Amino acid sequence: PLNTGETLAIVYLRDLALGVSAVAGKTVSRDGRTWGHILDPRTGNPVYDTLLTAVLSPSATEADALSTALLVLGASGIPTLAA
């Protein structure tokens, strides 16, 4: 589980922004199912396959947007977002 309090990484930044998106910790349970707060716009369903994404960018806005998009797309979205 991600909520162990254990450090995953230390990232030193200079003239870069780090965008991190994760499903953990921001969920609601109803009728025996857990729903995340980030939805896949293609299906309308919550993202549940990817636990965490992190993106470095010169722009904080871009880093945030890309990390959320990558959380939705999964690893297969890396080539599309890297272009």
mmCIF file of C-alpha atoms in Angstrom:
data_model
loop_
_atom_site.group_PDB
_atom_site.id
_atom_site.type_symbol
_atom_site.label_atom_id
_atom_site.label_comp_id
_atom_site.label_asym_id
_atom_site.label_seq_id
_atom_site.Cartn_x
_atom_site.Cartn_y
_atom_site.Cartn_z
ATOM 1 C CA PRO A 1 0.000 0.000 0.000
ATOM 2 C CA LEU A 2 1.099 3.547 -0.684
ATOM 3 C CA ASN A 3 -0.011 4.955 2.662
ATOM 4 C CA THR A 4 2.763 3.281 4.669
ATOM 5 C CA GLY A 5 4.562 6.534 5.425
ATOM 6 C CA GLU A 6 7.614 5.139 3.659
ATOM 7 C CA THR A 7 9.595 7.507 1.415
ATOM 8 C CA LEU A 8 9.435 6.408 -2.206
ATOM 9 C CA ALA A 9 11.969 8.884 -3.569
ATOM 10 C CA ILE A 10 13.654 12.212 -2.967
ATOM 11 C CA VAL A 11 13.657 14.561 -5.943
ATOM 12 C CA TYR A 12 15.769 17.702 -6.001
ATOM 13 C CA LEU A 13 14.390 20.345 -8.340
ATOM 14 C CA ARG A 14 15.916 23.415 -9.887
ATOM 15 C CA ASP A 15 13.978 25.340 -12.508
ATOM 16 C CA LEU A 16 11.560 22.394 -12.804
ATOM 17 C CA ALA A 17 8.193 21.449 -11.381
ATOM 18 C CA LEU A 18 7.103 18.021 -10.217
ATOM 19 C CA GLY A 19 3.514 16.948 -10.830
ATOM 20 C CA VAL A 20 2.315 13.868 -8.951
ATOM 21 C CA SER A 21 -1.089 12.233 -9.327
ATOM 22 C CA ALA A 22 -2.365 9.282 -7.329
ATOM 23 C CA VAL A 23 -5.635 7.578 -6.573
ATOM 24 C CA ALA A 24 -4.689 6.551 -3.025
ATOM 25 C CA GLY A 25 -6.211 8.502 -0.175
ATOM 26 C CA LYS A 26 -8.891 10.209 -2.238
ATOM 27 C CA THR A 27 -11.563 7.579 -2.562
ATOM 28 C CA VAL A 28 -15.098 6.910 -1.433
ATOM 29 C CA SER A 29 -16.639 3.490 -0.818
ATOM 30 C CA ARG A 30 -20.229 2.724 -1.701
ATOM 31 C CA ASP A 31 -22.083 -0.535 -2.171
ATOM 32 C CA GLY A 32 -18.883 -2.490 -1.579
ATOM 33 C CA ARG A 33 -16.932 -0.688 -4.303
ATOM 34 C CA THR A 34 -14.204 1.919 -3.954
ATOM 35 C CA TRP A 35 -14.341 4.897 -6.297
ATOM 36 C CA GLY A 36 -11.381 7.182 -6.994
ATOM 37 C CA HIS A 37 -11.524 10.922 -7.600
ATOM 38 C CA ILE A 38 -9.910 10.869 -11.058
ATOM 39 C CA LEU A 39 -12.204 9.790 -13.872
ATOM 40 C CA ASP A 40 -11.277 8.444 -17.289
ATOM 41 C CA PRO A 41 -13.181 10.754 -19.671
ATOM 42 C CA ARG A 42 -13.362 7.963 -22.270
ATOM 43 C CA THR A 43 -15.445 5.745 -20.000
ATOM 44 C CA GLY A 44 -16.667 7.939 -17.143
ATOM 45 C CA ASN A 45 -15.258 5.372 -14.719
ATOM 46 C CA PRO A 46 -12.716 6.045 -11.988
ATOM 47 C CA VAL A 47 -9.059 5.243 -12.663
ATOM 48 C CA TYR A 48 -7.918 2.231 -10.668
ATOM 49 C CA ASP A 49 -5.178 0.499 -12.706
ATOM 50 C CA THR A 50 -2.356 2.973 -12.060
ATOM 51 C CA LEU A 51 -1.361 3.805 -8.493
ATOM 52 C CA LEU A 52 0.858 6.860 -8.980
ATOM 53 C CA THR A 53 2.416 8.970 -11.713
ATOM 54 C CA ALA A 54 5.081 11.674 -11.573
ATOM 55 C CA VAL A 55 6.122 14.131 -14.288
ATOM 56 C CA LEU A 56 8.901 16.735 -14.414
ATOM 57 C CA SER A 57 8.319 19.866 -16.475
ATOM 58 C CA PRO A 58 9.458 23.499 -16.601
ATOM 59 C CA SER A 59 5.819 24.465 -15.946
ATOM 60 C CA ALA A 60 3.908 23.463 -12.802
ATOM 61 C CA THR A 61 0.633 23.621 -14.711
ATOM 62 C CA GLU A 62 1.964 21.321 -17.417
ATOM 63 C CA ALA A 63 3.453 18.900 -14.866
ATOM 64 C CA ASP A 64 0.112 18.661 -13.062
ATOM 65 C CA ALA A 65 -1.889 18.173 -16.260
ATOM 66 C CA LEU A 66 0.502 15.579 -17.661
ATOM 67 C CA SER A 67 0.672 13.582 -14.430
ATOM 68 C CA THR A 68 -3.132 13.382 -14.317
ATOM 69 C CA ALA A 69 -3.317 12.432 -18.007
ATOM 70 C CA LEU A 70 -0.669 9.765 -17.482
ATOM 71 C CA LEU A 71 -2.580 8.365 -14.515
ATOM 72 C CA VAL A 72 -5.601 7.944 -16.797
ATOM 73 C CA LEU A 73 -3.693 6.581 -19.807
ATOM 74 C CA GLY A 74 -1.259 4.337 -17.946
ATOM 75 C CA ALA A 75 2.188 3.404 -19.217
ATOM 76 C CA SER A 76 0.879 3.023 -22.773
ATOM 77 C CA GLY A 77 0.271 6.799 -22.811
ATOM 78 C CA ILE A 78 3.934 7.722 -22.330
ATOM 79 C CA PRO A 79 4.788 7.928 -26.069
ATOM 80 C CA THR A 80 1.707 10.049 -26.755
ATOM 81 C CA LEU A 81 2.426 12.501 -23.935
ATOM 82 C CA ALA A 82 6.154 12.655 -24.637
ATOM 83 C CA ALA A 83 5.569 13.943 -28.168
#
